Each structure stands twice: as structure tokens, then as C-alpha cells.
Backbone as ProteinMPNN parsed JSONL, in Angstrom:
{"seq_chain_A": "MDTDERRGAAAPPAAAPVTDTPPEGGASRVGTSAPGTPRTAAPSAGARIPRQQLWVEEPAIRRRMPDPVRTAAVRAVLILSLTLIQAVVAFLCTLAGSWLAFPMVLSGVAGTVVATWSVLDVWVTRQVWNQRHGVVSVPSSTARRMRRERRAARRAAKAQVRREARIRRRGEGRLSRA", "coords_chain_A": {"N_chain_A": [[118.81, 33.506, 94.645], [122.044, 32.764, 95.984], [124.432, 34.764, 97.824], [126.986, 33.81, 97.694], [126.856, 32.193, 95.346], [126.554, 34.161, 93.493], [128.793, 35.501, 93.572], [130.352, 33.743, 92.4], [131.699, 31.508, 94.092], [132.793, 28.384, 95.142], [130.893, 25.686, 96.39], [130.665, 25.291, 99.938], [133.007, 23.201, 101.842], [132.131, 19.808, 103.017], [131.41, 19.381, 106.416], [133.247, 18.359, 109.169], [132.959, 15.51, 111.378], [132.055, 15.619, 114.885], [134.608, 15.199, 117.145], [136.284, 13.652, 119.976], [138.783, 14.795, 120.333], [140.619, 17.668, 120.474], [140.805, 19.954, 117.756], [143.801, 20.824, 115.615], [145.498, 23.269, 117.016], [144.43, 23.96, 119.42], [141.995, 24.808, 121.589], [138.8, 22.969, 122.046], [136.081, 23.744, 119.766], [132.826, 23.569, 119.323], [130.171, 23.74, 116.961], [126.98, 25.059, 117.312], [123.874, 23.457, 116.962], [120.516, 22.785, 115.495], [118.064, 20.922, 117.493], [118.201, 17.45, 116.851], [119.716, 17.326, 114.673], [122.868, 16.425, 113.299], [125.873, 17.181, 115.119], [128.43, 19.087, 114.406], [132.111, 19.852, 114.049], [133.843, 22.845, 114.434], [134.628, 24.571, 111.571], [137.783, 24.794, 109.886], [140.42, 27.24, 109.789], [140.492, 27.971, 106.88], [138.187, 27.252, 105.691], [134.715, 27.836, 104.689], [132.044, 29.121, 106.254], [128.586, 27.809, 106.15], [126.17, 30.192, 105.399], [123.104, 31.326, 106.749], [120.162, 32.14, 105.125], [119.235, 35.516, 104.653], [116.916, 36.716, 103.955], [113.745, 35.771, 102.26], [112.815, 36.002, 99.09], [109.418, 36.936, 98.205], [106.621, 36.601, 95.935], [105.207, 39.371, 94.51], [102.324, 40.897, 95.699], [100.622, 42.861, 94.562], [100.623, 44.431, 91.214], [103.232, 46.431, 89.879], [103.119, 50.071, 89.848], [102.431, 51.76, 86.833], [104.755, 53.681, 84.958], [104.291, 56.497, 84.444], [102.279, 56.979, 86.46], [103.509, 56.396, 88.787], [105.345, 58.324, 88.693], [103.831, 60.554, 88.966], [102.648, 60.041, 91.34], [105.082, 60.34, 93.199], [105.822, 62.848, 92.788], [103.511, 64.11, 93.97], [103.703, 63.191, 96.573], [105.962, 64.439, 97.36], [105.168, 67.169, 97.283], [103.051, 67.207, 98.984], [104.511, 66.671, 101.334], [106.317, 68.991, 101.581], [104.303, 70.96, 101.712], [103.164, 70.276, 104.174], [105.441, 70.709, 105.92], [105.711, 73.337, 105.486], [103.177, 74.126, 106.776], [103.774, 73.616, 109.31], [105.935, 75.416, 109.959], [104.625, 77.747, 109.472], [102.725, 77.648, 111.526], [104.592, 77.599, 113.893], [105.819, 80.035, 113.49], [103.659, 81.65, 113.894], [103.131, 81.231, 116.766], [105.397, 82.253, 117.713], [105.218, 84.886, 117.103], [106.319, 86.053, 114.897], [107.332, 88.12, 112.091], [107.207, 86.649, 109.883], [105.13, 84.9, 109.935], [102.481, 85.839, 108.694], [103.107, 85.894, 105.647], [103.897, 83.154, 105.416], [101.488, 81.769, 106.13], [99.911, 82.525, 103.994], [101.351, 81.46, 101.897], [101.096, 78.792, 102.637], [98.547, 78.397, 102.222], [98.272, 78.479, 99.549], [100.078, 76.369, 98.865], [98.526, 74.165, 99.789], [96.411, 74.277, 97.909], [97.905, 73.473, 95.538], [98.925, 71.006, 96.388], [96.641, 69.575, 96.597], [95.828, 69.628, 94.087], [97.878, 68.204, 92.908], [97.34, 65.579, 93.814], [95.079, 64.961, 92.59], [95.892, 64.863, 90.131], [97.541, 62.466, 90.117], [95.376, 60.657, 90.414], [93.94, 61.328, 87.991], [95.866, 60.697, 86.088], [96.22, 57.808, 86.561], [93.598, 57.045, 85.781], [93.59, 57.736, 83.094], [95.712, 56.108, 82.05], [94.796, 53.542, 82.761], [92.695, 53.47, 80.974], [93.791, 53.928, 78.379], [95.782, 51.693, 78.319], [94.947, 49.753, 79.912], [92.795, 46.951, 80.463], [89.495, 47.136, 79.466], [86.762, 46.773, 81.526], [84.105, 47.039, 81.077], [81.913, 46.13, 78.379], [81.776, 47.475, 75.061], [78.998, 49.154, 73.431], [78.564, 47.959, 70.968], [79.486, 45.304, 71.195], [77.977, 44.326, 73.248], [75.286, 44.373, 72.036], [75.805, 42.697, 69.9], [76.219, 40.253, 71.377], [73.745, 40.092, 72.535], [72.015, 39.677, 70.212], [73.097, 37.071, 69.632], [72.326, 35.685, 71.777], [69.63, 35.687, 71.544], [69.143, 34.333, 69.082], [70.045, 31.891, 69.725], [68.125, 31.061, 71.523], [65.928, 31.107, 70.081], [66.474, 28.856, 68.18], [66.546, 26.832, 70.087], [63.815, 26.831, 70.867], [62.514, 26.248, 68.406], [63.448, 23.444, 68.255], [62.212, 22.258, 70.395], [59.623, 22.798, 69.582], [59.411, 21.005, 67.376], [59.962, 18.658, 68.507], [57.808, 18.329, 70.196], [55.772, 18.182, 68.422], [56.185, 15.816, 67.113], [56.087, 13.832, 69.155], [53.23, 14.197, 69.717], [52.088, 12.938, 67.49], [52.941, 10.303, 67.713], [52.35, 6.797, 67.135], [49.812, 6.92, 66.485], [47.398, 7.221, 63.66], [45.511, 9.094, 63.003], [43.798, 11.752, 64.777], [41.149, 11.375, 65.251]], "CA_chain_A": [[120.33, 33.17, 94.274], [122.837, 33.135, 97.074], [125.582, 35.685, 97.685], [128.145, 32.907, 97.224], [126.661, 31.974, 93.847], [126.646, 35.496, 92.589], [130.296, 35.878, 93.515], [131.115, 32.408, 91.759], [132.437, 30.749, 94.801], [132.46, 27.072, 95.277], [130.132, 25.236, 97.54], [131.503, 25.042, 101.274], [133.213, 21.842, 101.959], [131.463, 19.186, 104.112], [131.755, 19.647, 107.864], [133.819, 17.059, 109.73], [132.049, 14.988, 112.388], [132.657, 15.979, 116.02], [135.449, 14.014, 117.846], [136.69, 13.956, 121.417], [140.11, 15.419, 120.329], [140.464, 19.113, 119.849], [141.61, 20.258, 116.439], [145.122, 21.149, 115.812], [145.388, 24.64, 117.154], [143.9, 24.619, 120.788], [140.65, 24.386, 122.55], [137.755, 22.35, 121.128], [135.095, 24.712, 119.459], [131.847, 22.849, 118.763], [129.208, 24.674, 116.476], [125.59, 24.733, 117.826], [122.867, 23.12, 115.792], [119.093, 22.573, 116.003], [117.948, 19.492, 117.908], [117.794, 16.444, 116.052], [120.636, 17.483, 113.515], [124.255, 15.966, 113.914], [126.741, 18.1, 115.579], [129.725, 19.213, 113.622], [133.141, 20.652, 114.393], [133.939, 24.077, 113.802], [135.379, 24.46, 110.513], [139.027, 25.027, 109.986], [140.362, 28.769, 109.416], [140.295, 28.295, 105.687], [136.759, 26.75, 105.394], [133.791, 28.94, 104.76], [130.651, 28.655, 107.149], [127.451, 28.233, 105.218], [125.247, 31.129, 106.112], [121.707, 31.091, 106.618], [119.602, 33.223, 104.102], [118.634, 36.624, 105.572], [115.334, 36.892, 103.552], [113.23, 34.858, 101.278], [111.836, 36.746, 98.313], [108.087, 36.394, 98.015], [106.114, 37.157, 94.754], [104.557, 40.638, 94.781], [100.783, 40.896, 95.802], [100.197, 43.766, 93.483], [101.556, 44.676, 90.271], [104.039, 47.658, 89.929], [102.445, 50.928, 89.108], [103.026, 52.194, 85.639], [105.689, 54.821, 85.05], [103.704, 57.913, 84.5], [101.471, 57.027, 87.49], [104.384, 56.465, 89.815], [106.083, 59.624, 88.707], [102.929, 61.553, 89.506], [102.503, 59.835, 92.877], [106.299, 60.842, 93.795], [105.502, 64.296, 92.878], [102.539, 64.332, 94.874], [104.085, 63.098, 97.945], [107.102, 65.541, 97.649], [104.501, 68.454, 97.26], [102.472, 67.065, 100.166], [105.504, 66.797, 102.484], [106.66, 70.292, 101.65], [103.141, 71.718, 102.261], [103.231, 70.002, 105.606], [106.604, 71.333, 106.712], [105.358, 74.787, 105.404], [102.233, 74.491, 107.781], [104.47, 73.616, 110.562], [106.741, 76.77, 109.969], [103.673, 78.819, 109.775], [102.307, 77.522, 112.982], [105.627, 77.999, 114.728], [106.085, 81.424, 113.371], [102.521, 82.338, 114.567], [103.325, 81.24, 118.247], [106.65, 83.179, 118.065], [105.001, 86.274, 116.833], [107.285, 86.696, 113.822], [106.611, 88.856, 110.899], [107.17, 85.876, 108.755], [103.812, 84.301, 110.012], [101.485, 86.031, 107.63], [103.535, 85.209, 104.413], [103.863, 81.686, 105.605], [100.054, 81.364, 106.115], [99.43, 82.672, 102.644], [101.972, 80.4, 101.036], [100.579, 77.477, 103.047], [97.04, 78.127, 101.525], [98.634, 78.063, 97.967], [100.63, 74.976, 98.747], [97.288, 73.258, 99.864], [95.752, 74.09, 96.64], [98.927, 72.724, 94.848], [98.969, 69.593, 96.873], [95.214, 69.062, 96.181], [95.852, 69.408, 92.462], [98.828, 67.085, 92.544], [96.738, 64.333, 94.195], [94.075, 64.765, 91.709], [96.902, 64.67, 88.919], [97.743, 61.226, 90.3], [94.0, 59.991, 90.167], [93.714, 61.335, 86.622], [96.921, 59.971, 85.326], [95.934, 56.524, 86.729], [92.574, 56.626, 85.012], [94.078, 57.692, 81.758], [96.552, 54.971, 81.889], [93.774, 52.463, 82.525], [91.723, 53.707, 79.727], [94.735, 53.619, 77.133], [96.648, 50.46, 78.337], [94.376, 48.642, 80.754], [91.563, 46.08, 80.006], [88.205, 47.756, 79.977], [85.847, 45.612, 81.859], [82.711, 47.194, 80.489], [81.945, 45.903, 77.014], [81.083, 48.609, 74.318], [77.546, 48.859, 73.041], [78.405, 47.007, 69.904], [79.674, 44.0, 71.644], [76.693, 44.113, 74.055], [74.281, 44.257, 70.904], [75.927, 41.333, 69.111], [75.842, 39.17, 72.381], [72.188, 39.871, 72.678], [71.522, 38.947, 69.163], [73.456, 35.67, 69.428], [71.479, 34.834, 72.637], [68.255, 35.545, 70.944], [69.311, 33.362, 68.058], [70.089, 30.375, 70.317], [66.76, 30.817, 72.196], [64.958, 30.765, 68.857], [66.809, 27.662, 67.877], [66.148, 25.93, 71.123], [62.548, 26.747, 70.854], [62.299, 25.582, 67.29], [63.734, 22.124, 68.322], [61.21, 22.038, 71.243], [58.278, 22.53, 68.946], [59.714, 19.886, 66.548], [59.829, 17.391, 69.227], [56.608, 18.114, 70.608], [54.793, 17.754, 67.249], [56.588, 14.442, 66.776], [55.453, 13.19, 70.313], [51.914, 14.094, 69.785], [51.594, 12.153, 66.454], [53.403, 9.059, 67.703], [51.488, 5.717, 67.505], [48.299, 7.051, 65.888], [47.496, 7.769, 62.343], [44.816, 10.318, 63.204], [43.434, 12.047, 66.107], [39.795, 11.038, 65.414]], "C_chain_A": [[121.051, 33.848, 95.56], [123.948, 34.1, 96.87], [126.751, 34.934, 97.181], [128.187, 32.573, 95.811], [126.846, 32.963, 92.984], [128.111, 35.644, 92.457], [131.149, 34.795, 92.868], [131.916, 31.54, 92.682], [131.909, 29.417, 94.923], [131.626, 26.728, 96.402], [131.138, 24.915, 98.885], [131.778, 23.612, 101.352], [132.464, 21.137, 103.265], [132.113, 19.192, 105.496], [132.256, 18.208, 108.286], [133.087, 16.692, 110.84], [132.854, 15.482, 113.628], [133.49, 14.797, 116.724], [135.783, 14.626, 119.23], [138.024, 14.823, 121.481], [139.979, 16.671, 119.777], [141.225, 19.144, 118.53], [142.96, 20.753, 116.753], [145.086, 22.712, 116.076], [144.832, 25.107, 118.523], [142.618, 23.883, 121.103], [139.55, 23.668, 121.347], [136.567, 23.258, 121.022], [133.896, 23.79, 118.806], [130.618, 23.625, 118.384], [127.879, 24.045, 116.957], [124.843, 24.564, 116.575], [121.567, 22.931, 116.478], [119.077, 21.185, 116.472], [117.807, 18.657, 116.894], [118.849, 16.501, 114.596], [121.971, 17.057, 114.111], [124.974, 17.19, 114.047], [127.885, 18.064, 114.761], [130.911, 20.049, 114.234], [133.13, 21.863, 113.796], [134.941, 23.927, 112.581], [136.754, 25.121, 110.654], [139.231, 26.569, 109.457], [140.169, 29.015, 107.926], [138.985, 28.024, 105.011], [135.849, 27.825, 105.479], [132.634, 28.264, 105.593], [129.473, 28.877, 106.319], [126.622, 29.187, 105.99], [123.87, 30.876, 105.798], [121.091, 32.432, 105.738], [119.043, 34.378, 105.031], [117.069, 36.824, 105.294], [115.044, 35.976, 102.469], [112.363, 35.88, 100.438], [110.455, 36.207, 97.862], [107.449, 37.198, 96.741], [105.16, 38.351, 95.277], [103.09, 40.33, 94.773], [100.352, 41.704, 94.703], [101.194, 43.994, 92.511], [102.151, 46.069, 90.508], [103.246, 48.664, 89.355], [103.19, 51.22, 87.718], [103.899, 53.451, 85.791], [105.115, 56.218, 85.246], [102.986, 58.152, 85.982], [102.332, 57.055, 88.747], [105.096, 57.766, 89.866], [105.166, 60.734, 89.304], [102.654, 61.335, 91.007], [103.785, 60.405, 93.645], [106.12, 62.112, 93.859], [104.566, 64.82, 93.841], [102.922, 64.237, 96.31], [105.223, 64.005, 98.185], [106.427, 66.945, 98.02], [103.717, 68.402, 98.707], [103.293, 67.579, 101.386], [105.97, 68.283, 102.567], [105.563, 71.291, 102.212], [103.084, 71.436, 103.724], [104.211, 70.679, 106.392], [106.105, 72.989, 106.717], [104.383, 75.213, 106.653], [102.822, 74.538, 109.064], [105.184, 74.755, 110.827], [105.781, 77.726, 110.166], [103.118, 78.847, 111.09], [103.353, 78.09, 113.982], [105.873, 79.528, 114.583], [105.12, 82.289, 113.966], [102.813, 82.441, 116.035], [104.509, 82.135, 118.569], [106.473, 84.578, 117.894], [105.913, 86.89, 115.871], [106.57, 87.207, 112.958], [106.446, 87.73, 109.723], [105.833, 84.964, 108.714], [102.953, 84.438, 108.829], [101.914, 85.611, 106.177], [103.517, 83.727, 104.286], [102.455, 81.091, 105.447], [99.591, 81.428, 104.696], [100.082, 81.553, 101.795], [101.52, 79.058, 101.395], [99.151, 77.163, 102.34], [97.376, 77.738, 100.127], [99.223, 76.743, 98.029], [99.61, 73.898, 99.063], [96.715, 73.005, 98.659], [96.528, 73.248, 95.644], [98.911, 71.39, 95.026], [97.689, 69.019, 96.459], [95.298, 68.693, 94.702], [96.705, 68.397, 92.082], [98.191, 65.678, 92.926], [95.708, 64.137, 93.022], [94.833, 64.444, 90.443], [97.183, 63.032, 89.006], [96.483, 60.258, 89.864], [93.778, 60.126, 88.616], [94.405, 60.632, 85.824], [96.651, 58.478, 85.404], [94.636, 56.079, 85.847], [92.857, 56.666, 83.651], [94.806, 56.607, 81.356], [95.784, 53.727, 81.7], [93.117, 52.367, 81.34], [92.738, 53.208, 78.413], [95.159, 52.251, 77.137], [95.985, 49.399, 79.064], [93.326, 47.979, 79.873], [90.421, 46.865, 80.519], [87.23, 46.62, 80.334], [84.528, 45.761, 81.469], [82.654, 47.008, 79.04], [81.485, 47.262, 76.311], [79.731, 48.041, 73.834], [77.584, 47.969, 71.893], [78.495, 45.71, 70.402], [78.449, 43.537, 72.536], [75.518, 43.67, 73.017], [74.585, 42.842, 70.337], [75.917, 40.136, 70.066], [74.417, 38.913, 72.511], [71.519, 39.172, 71.418], [71.889, 37.412, 69.123], [72.737, 34.958, 70.529], [70.166, 34.594, 72.061], [68.118, 34.541, 69.922], [69.223, 31.912, 68.565], [68.695, 30.086, 70.806], [65.817, 30.449, 71.131], [65.112, 29.332, 68.482], [66.296, 26.6, 68.78], [64.676, 25.709, 71.038], [61.942, 26.057, 69.697], [62.388, 23.94, 67.455], [62.733, 21.672, 69.355], [59.974, 21.793, 70.565], [58.325, 21.393, 68.091], [59.355, 18.634, 67.404], [58.417, 17.209, 69.861], [55.557, 17.835, 69.573], [55.083, 16.285, 66.988], [55.935, 13.438, 67.937], [53.835, 12.995, 70.341], [51.515, 13.163, 68.804], [52.076, 10.724, 66.648], [52.32, 7.897, 67.888], [50.162, 5.698, 66.866], [48.48, 7.648, 64.431], [46.675, 9.004, 62.278], [44.244, 10.659, 64.504], [42.021, 11.613, 66.232], [39.581, 9.803, 65.919]], "O_chain_A": [[120.836, 34.956, 96.052], [124.389, 34.236, 95.729], [127.453, 35.412, 96.289], [129.209, 32.613, 95.126], [127.246, 32.77, 91.836], [128.632, 35.885, 91.368], [132.375, 34.858, 92.78], [132.791, 30.835, 92.178], [130.695, 29.231, 94.83], [131.641, 27.473, 97.382], [132.23, 24.358, 98.772], [130.921, 22.808, 100.985], [132.243, 21.739, 104.316], [133.324, 19.003, 105.614], [131.797, 17.148, 107.861], [132.485, 17.622, 111.377], [134.056, 15.734, 113.552], [133.065, 13.646, 116.827], [135.606, 15.8, 119.552], [138.331, 15.46, 122.489], [139.337, 16.858, 118.744], [142.177, 18.397, 118.305], [143.299, 21.068, 117.893], [144.568, 23.384, 115.184], [144.737, 26.297, 118.825], [142.317, 22.704, 120.916], [139.551, 23.839, 120.128], [136.006, 23.583, 122.068], [134.134, 23.298, 117.703], [129.98, 24.171, 119.285], [127.667, 22.833, 117.011], [124.981, 25.168, 115.511], [121.427, 22.905, 117.701], [119.855, 20.338, 116.032], [117.234, 19.119, 115.907], [118.679, 15.757, 113.631], [122.211, 17.288, 115.296], [124.804, 18.142, 113.286], [128.32, 16.966, 114.415], [130.579, 20.982, 114.965], [132.513, 22.048, 112.746], [135.946, 23.219, 112.657], [136.882, 25.985, 111.522], [138.347, 27.102, 108.786], [139.732, 30.114, 107.585], [138.712, 28.502, 103.91], [136.088, 28.742, 106.265], [132.378, 27.06, 105.569], [129.289, 29.975, 105.795], [126.398, 28.973, 107.181], [123.493, 30.313, 104.771], [121.596, 33.554, 105.776], [118.45, 34.111, 106.076], [116.202, 37.032, 106.142], [115.939, 35.444, 101.812], [111.408, 36.491, 100.917], [110.362, 35.159, 97.223], [107.77, 38.373, 96.565], [104.478, 38.264, 96.298], [102.631, 39.569, 93.921], [99.656, 41.145, 93.856], [102.394, 43.842, 92.738], [101.588, 46.827, 91.298], [102.607, 48.333, 88.357], [104.377, 50.944, 87.541], [103.713, 54.199, 86.751], [105.487, 56.962, 86.153], [103.061, 59.22, 86.588], [101.928, 57.691, 89.72], [105.422, 58.272, 90.941], [105.6, 61.656, 89.995], [102.463, 62.265, 91.79], [103.563, 60.946, 94.728], [106.234, 62.646, 94.962], [104.785, 65.856, 94.467], [102.542, 65.055, 97.149], [105.404, 64.327, 99.359], [106.92, 67.73, 98.83], [103.731, 69.365, 99.475], [103.01, 68.483, 102.172], [105.993, 68.78, 103.693], [105.813, 72.22, 102.98], [102.955, 72.393, 104.488], [103.897, 71.205, 107.459], [106.119, 73.714, 107.711], [104.555, 76.2, 107.367], [102.47, 75.38, 109.89], [105.104, 75.18, 111.979], [106.006, 78.589, 111.014], [103.021, 79.889, 111.739], [103.031, 78.948, 114.805], [106.12, 80.192, 115.59], [105.4, 83.38, 114.463], [102.777, 83.542, 116.584], [104.562, 82.714, 119.654], [107.256, 85.416, 118.342], [106.263, 88.067, 115.964], [105.367, 86.966, 112.854], [105.673, 87.892, 108.778], [105.479, 84.385, 107.687], [102.677, 83.508, 108.072], [101.087, 84.988, 105.512], [103.189, 83.136, 103.257], [102.244, 80.092, 104.76], [98.944, 80.499, 104.214], [99.403, 80.816, 101.08], [101.54, 78.182, 100.53], [98.725, 76.061, 101.995], [96.83, 76.779, 99.581], [98.836, 75.941, 97.179], [99.812, 72.764, 98.63], [96.482, 71.867, 98.251], [95.943, 72.405, 94.964], [98.886, 70.601, 94.081], [97.72, 67.902, 95.942], [94.897, 67.632, 94.223], [96.462, 67.708, 91.091], [98.572, 64.684, 92.309], [95.603, 62.998, 92.566], [94.268, 63.664, 89.676], [97.043, 62.366, 87.98], [96.601, 59.289, 89.113], [93.456, 59.121, 87.981], [93.891, 59.968, 84.924], [96.829, 57.835, 84.37], [94.584, 54.982, 85.29], [92.451, 55.743, 82.944], [94.535, 56.122, 80.257], [95.97, 52.957, 80.758], [92.974, 51.308, 80.728], [92.461, 52.292, 77.639], [94.984, 51.572, 76.125], [96.349, 48.232, 78.917], [93.035, 48.385, 78.747], [90.307, 47.223, 81.691], [86.95, 45.699, 79.566], [83.772, 44.789, 81.473], [83.379, 47.759, 78.388], [80.858, 48.089, 76.972], [79.396, 46.857, 73.818], [76.645, 47.18, 71.78], [77.605, 44.922, 70.082], [78.031, 42.382, 72.46], [74.884, 42.637, 73.234], [73.733, 41.954, 70.313], [75.62, 39.037, 69.597], [73.92, 37.789, 72.585], [70.666, 38.291, 71.517], [71.104, 36.59, 68.649], [72.492, 33.76, 70.387], [69.632, 33.485, 72.066], [67.07, 33.9, 69.84], [68.578, 30.992, 68.063], [68.138, 29.018, 70.551], [64.989, 29.552, 71.289], [64.127, 28.595, 68.433], [65.701, 25.611, 68.352], [64.236, 24.562, 71.117], [60.96, 25.335, 69.871], [61.567, 23.208, 66.902], [62.349, 20.52, 69.153], [59.285, 20.803, 70.814], [57.292, 20.729, 68.013], [58.581, 17.753, 67.031], [57.929, 16.092, 70.026], [54.514, 17.271, 69.902], [54.143, 15.572, 66.637], [55.353, 12.398, 67.627], [53.245, 12.019, 70.803], [50.555, 12.465, 69.129], [51.685, 9.895, 65.827], [51.453, 8.044, 68.749], [49.49, 4.677, 66.716], [49.417, 8.36, 64.068], [47.058, 9.933, 61.567], [44.225, 9.767, 65.352], [41.631, 11.462, 67.39], [38.432, 9.402, 66.104]]}, "name": "protein", "num_of_chains": 1, "seq": "MDTDERRGAAAPPAAAPVTDTPPEGGASRVGTSAPGTPRTAAPSAGARIPRQQLWVEEPAIRRRMPDPVRTAAVRAVLILSLTLIQAVVAFLCTLAGSWLAFPMVLSGVAGTVVATWSVLDVWVTRQVWNQRHGVVSVPSSTARRMRRERRAARRAAKAQVRREARIRRRGEGRLSRA"}
């Protein structure tokens, strides 16, 4: 949907063809256009210039993450970024010989543990979501057993039909084998 359409504006008026005489108001202004398209005169002061679309929306390649998974992912990214900042501060404090270096290193180790936990939380949340709401690709043992039984019944039926056809063929045209 165009911006003009959203605002409820009417379509821009058709542009007038280029003439040799300048419009009322001074010098001639000719709009540039692509080769092979008719050239048009610049619109008057009140006319709107049709705008070229800035971007074209394309369908998403992947589906959007579920809310709990996205929340856990955002939390993990924030924790990871804070841990990285903390590690940089600890490194700089160590280079400067500050008393703050040792507590920052200790808190950096704790931050690393928390960041690892948060990444695992994203993975576990995703797995739980897929189990509860997603399509399970592996069939249950009950479904597998039922499919096996149906296949066996079909094979038995085909074998029976083949046996009957073979018996009929053997006895065709003869009254006895002797």
C-alpha cells in the first residue's frame, strides 16, 4: 500500500506533454525519464509528483519465532552483551592496574555462567515449544504398529489374489493333468 493511499489522497493528475513553450512562470523545466518513455513537463506548483516506491515487501523466508522463544532469545542477547562489556572492563582494569580488576574478573566468570545458562534456556524453551505446539515428525509407536499391521494385511491380500490367479491359470483348457 502506498503512502498516498494510506493518507487517502487522490491519484496524481496526468502529466501534460512537453511543449516548446515554457509554462507560465518562467523557464522551462523538463522532467527526466527512462529511455523509451514519453517525456513530460514538470508539474505545476499544486500538482503532486508520483513517487517511486522505496522498498518492496517480500514474503518472509522463515516463520516468526514463538513469543516465549523470542523472549528467551532477547534475554540471552542482553545477558551476553552485558557479559561481553563486563569482560572488556575487566581487561581494561587489569591493564590499568586498578583494584577493580579482581572483582570484575570474578563477576565476569559469574556472568559467563549466567550467559551460558541463558543460551541453554533459549534452546530448552524452543524444544518445549516444538513439543507442545509443533508437529511431531516422528510417529508414535502406536501409529507405527498400526501402519505395520495395515501393510501386512495388504501384502497378504495381494498374495492371496496372486495364488488364486495362479491356480486358475494352471487349470485353464484342461480337464485333468493326466
